[in-house]
CSV table of C-alpha atoms and ligand atoms in Angstrom, one decimal:
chain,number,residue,atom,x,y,z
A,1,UNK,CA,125.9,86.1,-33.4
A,2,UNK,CA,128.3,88.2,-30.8
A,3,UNK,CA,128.4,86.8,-27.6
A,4,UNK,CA,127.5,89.7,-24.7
A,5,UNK,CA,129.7,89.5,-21.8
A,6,UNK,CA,127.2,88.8,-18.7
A,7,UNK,CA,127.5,89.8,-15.3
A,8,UNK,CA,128.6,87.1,-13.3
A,9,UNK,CA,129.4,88.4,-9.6
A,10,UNK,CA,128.9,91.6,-7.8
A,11,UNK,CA,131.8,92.7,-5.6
A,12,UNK,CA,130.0,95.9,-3.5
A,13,UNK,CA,132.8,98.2,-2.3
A,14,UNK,CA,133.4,98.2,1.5
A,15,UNK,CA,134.7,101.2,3.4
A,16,UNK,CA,137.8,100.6,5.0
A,17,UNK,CA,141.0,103.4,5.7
A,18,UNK,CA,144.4,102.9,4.7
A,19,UNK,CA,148.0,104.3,5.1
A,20,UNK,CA,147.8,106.9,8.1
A,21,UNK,CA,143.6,106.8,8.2
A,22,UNK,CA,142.5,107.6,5.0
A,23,UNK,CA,139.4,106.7,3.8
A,24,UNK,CA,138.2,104.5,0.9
A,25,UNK,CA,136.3,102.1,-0.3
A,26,UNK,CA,137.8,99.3,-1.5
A,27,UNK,CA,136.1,96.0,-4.1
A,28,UNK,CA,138.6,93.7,-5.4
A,29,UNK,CA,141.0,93.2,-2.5
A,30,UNK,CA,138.2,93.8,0.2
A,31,UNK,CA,138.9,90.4,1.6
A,32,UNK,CA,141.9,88.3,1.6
A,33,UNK,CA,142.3,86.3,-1.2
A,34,UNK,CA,139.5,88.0,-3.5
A,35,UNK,CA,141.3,89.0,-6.2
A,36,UNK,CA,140.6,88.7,-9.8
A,37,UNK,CA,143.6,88.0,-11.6
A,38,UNK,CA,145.5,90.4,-12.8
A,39,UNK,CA,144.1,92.6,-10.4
A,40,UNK,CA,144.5,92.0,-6.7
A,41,UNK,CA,142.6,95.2,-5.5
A,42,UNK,CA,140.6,98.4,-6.6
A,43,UNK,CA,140.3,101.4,-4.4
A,44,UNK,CA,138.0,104.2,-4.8
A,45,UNK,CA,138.6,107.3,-2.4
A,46,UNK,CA,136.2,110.3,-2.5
A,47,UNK,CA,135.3,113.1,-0.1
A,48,UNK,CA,135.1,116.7,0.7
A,49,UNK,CA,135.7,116.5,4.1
A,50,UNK,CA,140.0,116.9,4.9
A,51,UNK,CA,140.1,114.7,7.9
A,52,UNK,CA,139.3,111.8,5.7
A,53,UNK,CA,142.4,111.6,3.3
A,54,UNK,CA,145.0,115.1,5.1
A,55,UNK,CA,147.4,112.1,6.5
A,56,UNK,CA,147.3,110.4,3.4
A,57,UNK,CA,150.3,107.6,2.8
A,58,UNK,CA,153.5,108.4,4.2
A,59,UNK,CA,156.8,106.3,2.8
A,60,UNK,CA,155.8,102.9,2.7
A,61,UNK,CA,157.3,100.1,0.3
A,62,UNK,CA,155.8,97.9,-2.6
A,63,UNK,CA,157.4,94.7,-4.3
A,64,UNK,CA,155.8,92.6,-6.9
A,65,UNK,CA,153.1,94.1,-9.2
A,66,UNK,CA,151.9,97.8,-10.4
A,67,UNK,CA,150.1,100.7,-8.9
A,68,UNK,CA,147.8,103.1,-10.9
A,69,UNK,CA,146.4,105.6,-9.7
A,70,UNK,CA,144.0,107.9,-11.2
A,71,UNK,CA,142.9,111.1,-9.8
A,72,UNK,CA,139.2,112.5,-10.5
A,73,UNK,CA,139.4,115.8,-8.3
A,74,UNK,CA,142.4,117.2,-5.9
A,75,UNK,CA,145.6,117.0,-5.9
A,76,UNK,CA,148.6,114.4,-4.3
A,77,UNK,CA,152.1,114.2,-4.5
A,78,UNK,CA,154.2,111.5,-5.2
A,79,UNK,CA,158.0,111.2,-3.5
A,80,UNK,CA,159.9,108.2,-3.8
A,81,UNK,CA,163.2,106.6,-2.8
A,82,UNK,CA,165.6,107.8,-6.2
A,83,UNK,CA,164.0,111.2,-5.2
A,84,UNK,CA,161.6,111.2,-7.9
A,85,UNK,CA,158.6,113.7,-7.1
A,86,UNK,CA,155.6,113.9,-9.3
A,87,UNK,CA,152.2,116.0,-8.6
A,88,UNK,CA,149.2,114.5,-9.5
A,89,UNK,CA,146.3,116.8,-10.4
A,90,UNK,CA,143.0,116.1,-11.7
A,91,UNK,CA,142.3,113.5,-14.5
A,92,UNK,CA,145.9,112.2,-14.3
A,93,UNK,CA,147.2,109.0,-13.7
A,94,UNK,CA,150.7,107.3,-12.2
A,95,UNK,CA,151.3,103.9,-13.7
A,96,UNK,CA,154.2,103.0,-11.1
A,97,UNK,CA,156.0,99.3,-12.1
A,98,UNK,CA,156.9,98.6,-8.1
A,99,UNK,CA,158.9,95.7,-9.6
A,100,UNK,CA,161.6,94.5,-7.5
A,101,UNK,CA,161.2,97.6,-4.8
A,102,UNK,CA,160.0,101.3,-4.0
A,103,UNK,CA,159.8,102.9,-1.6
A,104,UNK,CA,157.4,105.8,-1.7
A,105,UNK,CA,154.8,108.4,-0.4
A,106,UNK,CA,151.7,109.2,-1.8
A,107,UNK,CA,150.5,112.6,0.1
A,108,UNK,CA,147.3,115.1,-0.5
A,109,UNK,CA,148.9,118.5,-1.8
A,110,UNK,CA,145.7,120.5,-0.5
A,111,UNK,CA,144.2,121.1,3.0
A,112,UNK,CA,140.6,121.3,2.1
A,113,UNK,CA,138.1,120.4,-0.9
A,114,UNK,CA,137.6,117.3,-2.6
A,115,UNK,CA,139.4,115.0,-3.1
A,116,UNK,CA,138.4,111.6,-5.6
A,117,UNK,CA,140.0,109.1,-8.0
A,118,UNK,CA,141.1,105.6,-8.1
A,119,UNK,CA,144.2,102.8,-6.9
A,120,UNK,CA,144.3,100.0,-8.7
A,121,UNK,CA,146.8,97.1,-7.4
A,122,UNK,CA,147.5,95.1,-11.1
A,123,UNK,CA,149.8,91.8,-10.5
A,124,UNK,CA,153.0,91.1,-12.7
A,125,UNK,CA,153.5,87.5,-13.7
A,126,UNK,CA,156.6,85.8,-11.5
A,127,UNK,CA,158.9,86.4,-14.5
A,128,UNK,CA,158.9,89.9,-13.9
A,129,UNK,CA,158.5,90.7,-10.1
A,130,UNK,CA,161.8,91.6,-9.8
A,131,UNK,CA,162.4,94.0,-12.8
A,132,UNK,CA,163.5,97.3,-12.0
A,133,UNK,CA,161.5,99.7,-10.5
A,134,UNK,CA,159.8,102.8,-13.0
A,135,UNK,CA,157.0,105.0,-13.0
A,136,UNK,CA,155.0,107.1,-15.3
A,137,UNK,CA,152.7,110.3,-14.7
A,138,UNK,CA,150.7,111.2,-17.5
A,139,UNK,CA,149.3,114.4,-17.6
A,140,UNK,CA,145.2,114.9,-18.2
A,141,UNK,CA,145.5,117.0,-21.2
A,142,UNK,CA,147.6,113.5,-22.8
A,143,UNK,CA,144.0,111.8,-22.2
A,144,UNK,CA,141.3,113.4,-24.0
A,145,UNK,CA,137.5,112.4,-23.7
A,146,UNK,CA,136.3,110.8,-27.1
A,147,UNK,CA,133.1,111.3,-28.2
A,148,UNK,CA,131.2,108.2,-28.7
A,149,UNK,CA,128.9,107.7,-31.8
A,150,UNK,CA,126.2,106.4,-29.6
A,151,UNK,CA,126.4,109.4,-26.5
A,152,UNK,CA,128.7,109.6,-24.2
A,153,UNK,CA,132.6,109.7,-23.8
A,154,UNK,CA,135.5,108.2,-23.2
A,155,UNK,CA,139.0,107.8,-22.2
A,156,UNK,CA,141.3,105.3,-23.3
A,157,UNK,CA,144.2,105.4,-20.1
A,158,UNK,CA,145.4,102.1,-21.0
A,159,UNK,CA,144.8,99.1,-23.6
A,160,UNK,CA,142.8,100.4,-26.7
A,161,UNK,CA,138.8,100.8,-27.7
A,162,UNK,CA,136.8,101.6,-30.8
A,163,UNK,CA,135.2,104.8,-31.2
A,164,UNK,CA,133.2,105.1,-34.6
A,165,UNK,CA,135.6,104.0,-36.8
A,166,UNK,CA,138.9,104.6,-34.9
A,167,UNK,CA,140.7,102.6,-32.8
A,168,UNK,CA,141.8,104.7,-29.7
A,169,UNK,CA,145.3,103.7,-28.5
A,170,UNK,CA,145.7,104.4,-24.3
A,171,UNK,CA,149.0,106.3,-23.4
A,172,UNK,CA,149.9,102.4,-21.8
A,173,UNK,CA,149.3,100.3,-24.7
A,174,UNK,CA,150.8,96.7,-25.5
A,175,UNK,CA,153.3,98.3,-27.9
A,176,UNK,CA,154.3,101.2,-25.4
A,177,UNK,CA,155.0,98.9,-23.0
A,178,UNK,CA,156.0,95.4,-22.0
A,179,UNK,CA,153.1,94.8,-19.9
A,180,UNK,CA,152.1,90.9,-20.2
A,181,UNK,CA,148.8,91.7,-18.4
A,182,UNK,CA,147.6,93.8,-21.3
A,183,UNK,CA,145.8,95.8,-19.1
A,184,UNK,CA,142.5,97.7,-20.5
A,185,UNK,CA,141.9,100.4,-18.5
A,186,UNK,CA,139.1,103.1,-19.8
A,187,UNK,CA,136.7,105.8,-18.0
A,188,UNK,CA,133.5,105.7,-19.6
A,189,UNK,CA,130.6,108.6,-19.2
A,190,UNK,CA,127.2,108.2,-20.7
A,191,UNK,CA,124.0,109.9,-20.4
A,192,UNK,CA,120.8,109.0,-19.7
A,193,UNK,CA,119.9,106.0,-21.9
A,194,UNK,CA,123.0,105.8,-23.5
A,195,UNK,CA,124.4,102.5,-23.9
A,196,UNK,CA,128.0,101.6,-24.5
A,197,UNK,CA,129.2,98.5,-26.2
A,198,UNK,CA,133.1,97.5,-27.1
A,199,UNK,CA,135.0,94.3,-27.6
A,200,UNK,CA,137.6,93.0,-25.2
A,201,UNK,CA,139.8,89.6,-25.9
A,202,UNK,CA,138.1,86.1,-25.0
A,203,UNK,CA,139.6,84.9,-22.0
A,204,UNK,CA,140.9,88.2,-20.8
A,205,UNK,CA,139.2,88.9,-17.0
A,206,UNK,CA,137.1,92.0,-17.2
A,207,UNK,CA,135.2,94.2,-14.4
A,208,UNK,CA,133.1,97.3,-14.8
A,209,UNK,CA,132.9,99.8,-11.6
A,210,UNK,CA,130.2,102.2,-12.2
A,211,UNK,CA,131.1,105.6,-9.7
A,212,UNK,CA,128.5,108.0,-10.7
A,213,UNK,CA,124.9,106.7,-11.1
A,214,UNK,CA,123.9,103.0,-11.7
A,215,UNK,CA,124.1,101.8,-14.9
A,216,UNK,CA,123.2,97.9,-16.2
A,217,UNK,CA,125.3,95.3,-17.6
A,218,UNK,CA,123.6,93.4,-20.6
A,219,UNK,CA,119.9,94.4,-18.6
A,220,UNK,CA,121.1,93.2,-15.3
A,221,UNK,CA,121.5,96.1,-12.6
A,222,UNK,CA,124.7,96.8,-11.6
A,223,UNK,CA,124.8,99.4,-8.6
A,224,UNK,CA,127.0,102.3,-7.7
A,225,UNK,CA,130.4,101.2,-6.1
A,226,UNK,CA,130.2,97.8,-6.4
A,227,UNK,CA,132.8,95.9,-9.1
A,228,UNK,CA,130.9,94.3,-11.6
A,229,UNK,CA,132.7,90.9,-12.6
A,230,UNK,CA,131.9,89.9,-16.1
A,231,UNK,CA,132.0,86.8,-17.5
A,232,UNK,CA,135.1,86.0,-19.9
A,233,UNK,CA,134.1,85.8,-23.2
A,234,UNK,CA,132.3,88.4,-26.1
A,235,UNK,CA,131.9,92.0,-26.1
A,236,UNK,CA,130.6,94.3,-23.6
A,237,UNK,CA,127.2,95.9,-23.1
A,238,UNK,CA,126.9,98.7,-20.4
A,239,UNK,CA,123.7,100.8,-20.3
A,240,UNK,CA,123.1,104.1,-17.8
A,241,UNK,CA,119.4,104.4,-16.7
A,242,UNK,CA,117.6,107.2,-15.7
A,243,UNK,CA,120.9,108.9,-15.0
A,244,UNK,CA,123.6,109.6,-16.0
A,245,UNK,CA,126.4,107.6,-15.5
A,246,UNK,CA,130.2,107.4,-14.9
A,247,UNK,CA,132.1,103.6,-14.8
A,248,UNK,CA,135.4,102.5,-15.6
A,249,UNK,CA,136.4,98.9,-17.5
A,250,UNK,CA,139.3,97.3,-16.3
A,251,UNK,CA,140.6,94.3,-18.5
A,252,UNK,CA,143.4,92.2,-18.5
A,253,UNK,CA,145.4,89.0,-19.5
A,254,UNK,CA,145.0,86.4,-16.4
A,255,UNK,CA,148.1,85.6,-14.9
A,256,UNK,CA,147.4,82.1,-13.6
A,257,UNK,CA,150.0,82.0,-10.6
A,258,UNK,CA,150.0,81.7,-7.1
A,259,UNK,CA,149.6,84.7,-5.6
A,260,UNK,CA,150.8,85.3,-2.1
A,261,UNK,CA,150.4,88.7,-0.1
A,262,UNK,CA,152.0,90.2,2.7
A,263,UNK,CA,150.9,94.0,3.0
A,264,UNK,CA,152.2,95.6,-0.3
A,265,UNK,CA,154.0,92.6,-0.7
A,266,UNK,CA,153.1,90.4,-3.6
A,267,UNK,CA,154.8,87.4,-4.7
A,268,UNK,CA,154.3,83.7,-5.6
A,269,UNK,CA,156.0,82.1,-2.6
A,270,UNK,CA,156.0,82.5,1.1
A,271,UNK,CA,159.9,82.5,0.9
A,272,UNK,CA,159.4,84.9,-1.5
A,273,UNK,CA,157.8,87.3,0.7
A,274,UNK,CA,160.2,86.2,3.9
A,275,UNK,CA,162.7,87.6,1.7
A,276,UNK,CA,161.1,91.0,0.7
A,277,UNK,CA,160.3,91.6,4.3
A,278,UNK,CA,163.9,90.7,4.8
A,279,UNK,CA,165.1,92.9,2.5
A,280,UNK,CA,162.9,96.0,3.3
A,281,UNK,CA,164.6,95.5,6.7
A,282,UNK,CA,168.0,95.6,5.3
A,283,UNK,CA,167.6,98.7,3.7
A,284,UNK,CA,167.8,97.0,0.4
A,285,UNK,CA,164.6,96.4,-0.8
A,286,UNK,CA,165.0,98.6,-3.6
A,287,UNK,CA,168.9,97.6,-4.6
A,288,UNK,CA,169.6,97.0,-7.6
A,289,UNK,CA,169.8,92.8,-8.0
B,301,LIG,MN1,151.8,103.1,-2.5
């Protein structure tokens, strides 16, 4: 008999603003120290109106862990301290390795309309926190929407998931990368009644975030912008109800360290993040070790 994942906390989303006042809502990461290893935060902005996300995220620094970003709607720019610029347009995403130090800004490229998607803040194990820094924008047309046999769609961004008889690989999968989180990472759309179900490794965390209608998690309600913490072992059962209904799964290998924070800071050590904030100071946050 499979064993169903169950739903074992519910992390509502709270607004809060970041960078230079824009606004989000934000689960994982909502309060200090409530993360869910390998993820230490999950952001969801969305609105029509400019004055909520215009000043966006001016240059700013990261050490320690990843960034993702996926865009639903509208349009940002990314600039970062090697000069790299890269425009990020609906249904793409930036997987962007901070490692040992960027420097970057993350600005809207439009003055009015909406303006949606996702940052997720996924940890790197001490053993590589200090690797160099690199980035990745992959395009929307790169990550097509499966059809699932049951209704619905889906689209594999990172890890891989079944669909009929075909395993899906994401554009980040373990053997594109050397990612020791083996992070899952899918957008899943179902209609009305449709019910989704997929394996994901024992012992790997797992979290579904439903963003458009309110879907149910093995018959237990799970509401709109709120991350749905699963338990950690069998396969996953996610239902949409009257609705239709838009969630992503994130899933990923725990990393099992201390984790301490400082901003956009993340190591293991308060020396550890003395010396970042050192660094950043010296103007060699991002040098090459
Ligand atoms: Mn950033």
């Amino acid at each position: 008999m499979t064993t169903i994942r169950q739903l074992q906390r519910v992390i509502q989303a709270a607004p809060t603003s970041d960078g230079a006042g824009v606004k989000l809502y934000r689960s994982i990461g909502k309060e200090r120290g409530l993360y869910l290893d390998p993820f230490l935060m999950l952001d969801e902005f969305g609105s029509e109106n400019p004055g909520d996300y215009i000043a966006g995220f001016p240059a700013h620094p990261h050490r320690g862990f990843e960034t993702v970003t996926y865009m639903l709607d509208g349009r940002m720019q990314h600039r970062d301290h090697l000069g790299n610029v890269g425009d990020l347009g609906p249904g793409s995403v930036q997987w962007m390795t901070a490692g040992r130090g960027v420097i970057h800004s993350e600005m809207p490229l439009q003055e009015n309309g909406r303006m949606r998607g996702f940052q997720l803040w996924l940890n790197l194990p001490a053993k590589e926190k200090m690797q160099p820094a690199a980035w990745r924008d992959i395009p929307a047309d790169e990550m097509v929407l499966h059809d699932l046999p049951d209704g619905g769609q889906i689209k594999v961004i990172a890890g891989s998931a079944r669909v009929g008889d075909r395993l899906v690989d994401g554009v980040i999968n373990p053997s594109s990368a050397r990612l020791s989180t083996d992070p899952v990472f899918w957008d899943v759309h179902l209609p009305a009644g449709a019910s989704f179900s997929q394996s994901i490794n024992d012992g790997y965390t797992a979290l579904v975030y439903s963003y458009e209608g309110s879907v149910s998690v093995d018959g237990r309600p799970l509401p709109k912008r709120a991350a749905g913490v699963l338990t950690n072992a069998g396969d996953l059962q996610v239902s949409a109800g009257y609705e239709p209904a838009r969630f992503i799964v994130l899933a990923g290998r725990p990393i099992e360290e201390p984790v301490v924070q400082y901003g956009p800071f993340v190591m293991n050590t308060r020396e550890q993040i003395e010396q970042a904030m050192q660094d950043y100071r010296d103007g060699v946050l991002t040098a090459a070790a």
